[in-house]
Phi, psi and omega in degrees: 000148164270182187311153181282315199258094188312352201266354191279141169313326191258013194272135171224150158319160155299313192287353173278335188318170149284342187284333177308292182310292217270332155308305196290320193277337164295319177281352173285306176311309199304320200283319185285333179276351169286287195308303180298308180281323167245358178238054176108355180066033192217165188238125179248025179293315190214175191234039169312292195287340171256024165278319158295319188289323189278323156290344172294319178307317196274310190286343177271340187075029176268071182286339164290331189267342181294327164319293189312312191289339179281355170303293169302333168265345178280335195274322162287341161291306161310339185278336184279310201287328196290315180302323187294309170310292183293336179288357171276318184307305192289331184307315187279002156296302175073053168263273165227137171310153164297335173294311160329279190304327175289328176298318197287322191290322186290332189280316181287335174291300183324310211277325173307329211262325188279350165286348185289112179331154172296344189266004187279145161325128182300325183310319188307300191277319157346281174296295174330300186280350172303312187289309201277004181257351181266331181284310176295326180294314174269008172254333187250098210244326191234124158281098187068023195093358183246136166299137187185132165283124191265009192223334173213183208228004190287327170299315205285304186293322172300323172304306184311303180305293185313306166281355171280305185303334185275330171291321183299326171253009188222354185032029160285148180302331177294314180286345183283321163330300182286311168323317186273346157294313170301322169308293197299318177297316175295312185297329173288325173313314173271336157294305179308313179289315170298324189275314165308318174292326176311300203292324156307323186276344173251339204243333185078224202281357181265006175294346190277344188301324165316333186284322177290343160298315178303318165301317193299306185321304179301329186294310184302327181277332160292324188284329184287337168305287196296321178265349182246281205261001170220023168329296176301354191242022178284006176262011168285152185249128164330166160283140173097357188265000000 
Protein backbone atom coordinates (compact mmCIF):
# COMPACT_ATOMS: atom_id res chain seq x y z
CA UNK A 1 0.00 0.00 0.00
CA UNK A 2 1.15 3.57 -0.66
CA UNK A 3 2.33 5.78 2.15
CA UNK A 4 -0.36 7.19 4.40
CA UNK A 5 0.76 10.80 4.16
CA UNK A 6 -0.04 12.19 0.70
CA UNK A 7 2.41 14.98 1.28
CA UNK A 8 5.35 12.60 1.38
CA UNK A 9 7.58 12.61 -1.65
CA UNK A 10 7.43 8.80 -1.90
CA UNK A 11 3.63 8.56 -1.74
CA UNK A 12 2.06 6.43 -4.45
CA UNK A 13 -1.52 5.42 -5.13
CA UNK A 14 -2.56 1.77 -5.12
CA UNK A 15 -2.88 1.87 -8.92
CA UNK A 16 0.86 2.64 -9.07
CA UNK A 17 1.98 -0.23 -6.85
CA UNK A 18 4.19 -3.06 -8.21
CA UNK A 19 1.60 -5.78 -7.59
CA UNK A 20 -0.82 -4.07 -10.01
CA UNK A 21 1.76 -3.88 -12.77
CA UNK A 22 2.94 -7.46 -12.26
CA UNK A 23 -0.59 -8.83 -12.53
CA UNK A 24 -1.44 -6.61 -15.50
CA UNK A 25 1.57 -7.70 -17.51
CA UNK A 26 0.87 -11.34 -16.59
CA UNK A 27 -2.61 -10.89 -18.10
CA UNK A 28 -1.00 -9.35 -21.18
CA UNK A 29 1.24 -12.38 -21.55
CA UNK A 30 -1.90 -14.50 -21.35
CA UNK A 31 -3.53 -12.40 -24.10
CA UNK A 32 -0.51 -12.88 -26.35
CA UNK A 33 -0.53 -16.64 -25.87
CA UNK A 34 -4.27 -16.76 -26.56
CA UNK A 35 -4.27 -14.85 -29.83
CA UNK A 36 -1.19 -16.67 -31.11
CA UNK A 37 -2.46 -20.16 -30.27
CA UNK A 38 -6.21 -19.76 -30.82
CA UNK A 39 -6.92 -16.60 -32.80
CA UNK A 40 -4.86 -16.17 -35.93
CA UNK A 41 -1.26 -16.78 -34.85
CA UNK A 42 -0.55 -13.12 -34.09
CA UNK A 43 0.12 -10.92 -31.06
CA UNK A 44 -2.25 -8.06 -30.20
CA UNK A 45 -0.36 -6.39 -27.35
CA UNK A 46 1.42 -3.83 -29.56
CA UNK A 47 1.33 -2.53 -33.13
CA UNK A 48 4.91 -2.49 -34.45
CA UNK A 49 4.43 -5.63 -36.53
CA UNK A 50 1.12 -4.39 -37.93
CA UNK A 51 2.65 -1.07 -38.98
CA UNK A 52 5.51 -2.90 -40.71
CA UNK A 53 3.04 -5.18 -42.48
CA UNK A 54 0.96 -2.15 -43.43
CA UNK A 55 4.02 -0.50 -44.98
CA UNK A 56 4.84 -3.70 -46.86
CA UNK A 57 1.27 -3.97 -48.11
CA UNK A 58 1.40 -0.40 -49.38
CA UNK A 59 4.78 -0.94 -50.97
CA UNK A 60 3.65 -4.10 -52.76
CA UNK A 61 0.30 -2.56 -53.66
CA UNK A 62 -1.60 -5.17 -51.70
CA UNK A 63 -4.49 -2.80 -51.10
CA UNK A 64 -6.81 -5.40 -49.58
CA UNK A 65 -4.32 -6.38 -46.87
CA UNK A 66 -3.43 -2.74 -46.28
CA UNK A 67 -7.10 -1.94 -45.73
CA UNK A 68 -7.46 -4.86 -43.33
CA UNK A 69 -4.42 -3.76 -41.29
CA UNK A 70 -6.00 -0.39 -40.66
CA UNK A 71 -8.47 -2.19 -38.36
CA UNK A 72 -6.07 -3.24 -35.56
CA UNK A 73 -4.01 -0.06 -35.92
CA UNK A 74 -7.15 2.08 -35.70
CA UNK A 75 -8.41 0.07 -32.71
CA UNK A 76 -5.13 0.74 -30.90
CA UNK A 77 -5.30 4.43 -31.78
CA UNK A 78 -8.92 4.64 -30.61
CA UNK A 79 -8.10 2.88 -27.34
CA UNK A 80 -5.44 5.46 -26.49
CA UNK A 81 -7.70 8.33 -27.53
CA UNK A 82 -10.70 7.16 -25.50
CA UNK A 83 -8.70 6.24 -22.41
CA UNK A 84 -7.26 9.74 -22.30
CA UNK A 85 -10.67 11.33 -22.79
CA UNK A 86 -12.68 9.04 -20.51
CA UNK A 87 -10.10 9.24 -17.75
CA UNK A 88 -10.71 12.96 -17.41
CA UNK A 89 -14.49 12.58 -17.53
CA UNK A 90 -14.65 9.77 -14.97
CA UNK A 91 -12.55 11.80 -12.55
CA UNK A 92 -15.37 14.32 -12.19
CA UNK A 93 -17.68 11.75 -10.57
CA UNK A 94 -15.26 11.06 -7.69
CA UNK A 95 -16.56 7.49 -7.29
CA UNK A 96 -13.95 5.17 -8.82
CA UNK A 97 -10.74 5.97 -10.60
CA UNK A 98 -10.61 5.49 -14.35
CA UNK A 99 -7.84 2.95 -13.73
CA UNK A 100 -10.29 0.81 -11.76
CA UNK A 101 -13.14 1.16 -14.26
CA UNK A 102 -10.82 0.19 -17.09
CA UNK A 103 -10.06 -3.12 -15.38
CA UNK A 104 -13.82 -3.76 -15.16
CA UNK A 105 -14.15 -3.06 -18.89
CA UNK A 106 -11.32 -5.47 -19.62
CA UNK A 107 -12.99 -8.20 -17.57
CA UNK A 108 -16.24 -7.90 -19.55
CA UNK A 109 -14.34 -7.91 -22.86
CA UNK A 110 -12.37 -11.03 -21.88
CA UNK A 111 -15.53 -12.84 -20.78
CA UNK A 112 -17.21 -11.94 -24.07
CA UNK A 113 -14.25 -13.18 -26.11
CA UNK A 114 -14.34 -16.51 -24.30
CA UNK A 115 -17.99 -16.86 -25.30
CA UNK A 116 -17.26 -16.45 -29.02
CA UNK A 117 -17.78 -19.67 -30.98
CA UNK A 118 -14.73 -21.32 -32.50
CA UNK A 119 -15.82 -20.34 -36.00
CA UNK A 120 -16.12 -16.64 -35.14
CA UNK A 121 -13.74 -14.46 -37.19
CA UNK A 122 -10.39 -14.20 -35.42
CA UNK A 123 -10.37 -10.50 -36.20
CA UNK A 124 -13.08 -9.89 -33.57
CA UNK A 125 -10.79 -11.13 -30.81
CA UNK A 126 -7.72 -9.47 -32.27
CA UNK A 127 -9.28 -6.03 -32.59
CA UNK A 128 -10.95 -6.23 -29.16
CA UNK A 129 -7.63 -7.04 -27.50
CA UNK A 130 -5.88 -4.34 -29.54
CA UNK A 131 -8.38 -1.89 -28.10
CA UNK A 132 -8.13 -2.84 -24.42
CA UNK A 133 -4.34 -3.28 -24.54
CA UNK A 134 -4.04 0.24 -25.91
CA UNK A 135 -6.21 1.63 -23.12
CA UNK A 136 -4.23 -0.30 -20.52
CA UNK A 137 -0.90 0.84 -21.97
CA UNK A 138 -2.01 4.48 -21.93
CA UNK A 139 -3.55 4.33 -18.45
CA UNK A 140 -0.97 2.45 -16.39
CA UNK A 141 2.27 4.31 -17.07
CA UNK A 142 4.51 4.28 -14.00
CA UNK A 143 5.11 1.79 -11.24
CA UNK A 144 6.19 3.82 -8.21
CA UNK A 145 7.69 6.48 -10.44
CA UNK A 146 9.40 4.11 -12.87
CA UNK A 147 7.96 4.25 -16.43
CA UNK A 148 6.76 0.76 -17.31
CA UNK A 149 4.61 -0.90 -19.95
CA UNK A 150 1.99 -3.45 -18.90
CA UNK A 151 1.29 -4.87 -22.37
CA UNK A 152 4.63 -5.72 -24.00
CA UNK A 153 8.22 -6.34 -22.91
CA UNK A 154 10.57 -4.90 -25.56
CA UNK A 155 11.47 -1.92 -23.38
CA UNK A 156 11.73 -4.07 -20.26
CA UNK A 157 14.37 -6.24 -21.96
CA UNK A 158 16.28 -3.11 -22.97
CA UNK A 159 16.00 -1.63 -19.49
CA UNK A 160 17.24 -4.82 -17.82
CA UNK A 161 20.33 -4.80 -20.02
CA UNK A 162 21.01 -1.08 -19.66
CA UNK A 163 20.43 -0.91 -15.91
CA UNK A 164 22.44 -4.05 -15.24
CA UNK A 165 25.38 -2.43 -17.01
CA UNK A 166 24.98 0.78 -14.98
CA UNK A 167 24.60 -1.11 -11.70
CA UNK A 168 27.71 -3.21 -12.28
CA UNK A 169 29.69 0.03 -12.83
CA UNK A 170 28.21 2.28 -10.17
CA UNK A 171 26.41 0.02 -7.68
CA UNK A 172 23.87 2.85 -7.27
CA UNK A 173 20.38 2.47 -5.78
CA UNK A 174 18.58 3.99 -8.78
CA UNK A 175 19.84 1.49 -11.34
CA UNK A 176 19.33 -1.36 -8.87
CA UNK A 177 15.70 -0.37 -8.34
CA UNK A 178 15.02 -0.02 -12.05
CA UNK A 179 16.74 -3.35 -12.70
CA UNK A 180 14.45 -5.03 -10.18
CA UNK A 181 11.31 -3.39 -11.56
CA UNK A 182 11.95 -4.27 -15.20
CA UNK A 183 13.19 -7.77 -14.39
CA UNK A 184 10.00 -8.44 -12.43
CA UNK A 185 7.84 -7.16 -15.29
CA UNK A 186 9.62 -9.42 -17.75
CA UNK A 187 9.29 -12.40 -15.41
CA UNK A 188 5.56 -11.90 -14.84
CA UNK A 189 4.92 -11.53 -18.57
CA UNK A 190 6.61 -14.89 -19.07
CA UNK A 191 4.60 -16.45 -16.24
CA UNK A 192 1.37 -15.14 -17.75
CA UNK A 193 2.27 -16.56 -21.15
CA UNK A 194 3.26 -19.95 -19.71
CA UNK A 195 0.22 -20.36 -17.46
CA UNK A 196 -2.02 -19.02 -20.23
CA UNK A 197 -0.65 -21.54 -22.72
CA UNK A 198 -1.31 -24.42 -20.31
CA UNK A 199 -4.89 -23.23 -19.70
CA UNK A 200 -5.50 -22.80 -23.42
CA UNK A 201 -4.37 -26.37 -24.06
CA UNK A 202 -6.94 -27.55 -21.52
CA UNK A 203 -9.86 -25.19 -22.10
CA UNK A 204 -9.27 -24.12 -25.74
CA UNK A 205 -11.22 -20.98 -26.65
CA UNK A 206 -12.43 -20.48 -23.08
CA UNK A 207 -8.83 -20.51 -21.88
CA UNK A 208 -8.79 -16.72 -22.01
CA UNK A 209 -11.09 -16.63 -19.00
CA UNK A 210 -8.16 -17.35 -16.71
CA UNK A 211 -6.85 -13.87 -17.42
CA UNK A 212 -10.19 -12.50 -16.20
CA UNK A 213 -9.44 -13.98 -12.77
CA UNK A 214 -6.21 -11.99 -12.67
CA UNK A 215 -8.07 -8.84 -13.70
CA UNK A 216 -10.80 -9.49 -11.12
CA UNK A 217 -8.21 -9.60 -8.33
CA UNK A 218 -6.89 -6.24 -9.49
CA UNK A 219 -10.38 -4.75 -9.76
CA UNK A 220 -11.46 -5.83 -6.26
CA UNK A 221 -8.34 -4.43 -4.62
CA UNK A 222 -8.40 -1.17 -6.57
CA UNK A 223 -12.13 -0.69 -5.94
CA UNK A 224 -11.51 -1.20 -2.23
CA UNK A 225 -8.74 1.37 -2.34
CA UNK A 226 -10.97 3.85 -4.18
CA UNK A 227 -13.91 3.48 -1.82
CA UNK A 228 -12.08 2.93 1.49
CA UNK A 229 -8.30 3.36 1.64
CA UNK A 230 -8.02 6.29 -0.75
CA UNK A 231 -11.57 7.62 -0.78
CA UNK A 232 -10.41 11.14 0.03
CA UNK A 233 -7.65 11.01 -2.58
CA UNK A 234 -9.66 10.46 -5.76
CA UNK A 235 -8.60 13.90 -6.91
CA UNK A 236 -4.95 12.84 -7.03
CA UNK A 237 -3.46 11.92 -10.39
CA UNK A 238 -1.10 8.95 -10.80
CA UNK A 239 2.49 9.81 -11.68
CA UNK A 240 3.19 10.13 -15.38
CA UNK A 241 -0.24 11.55 -16.28
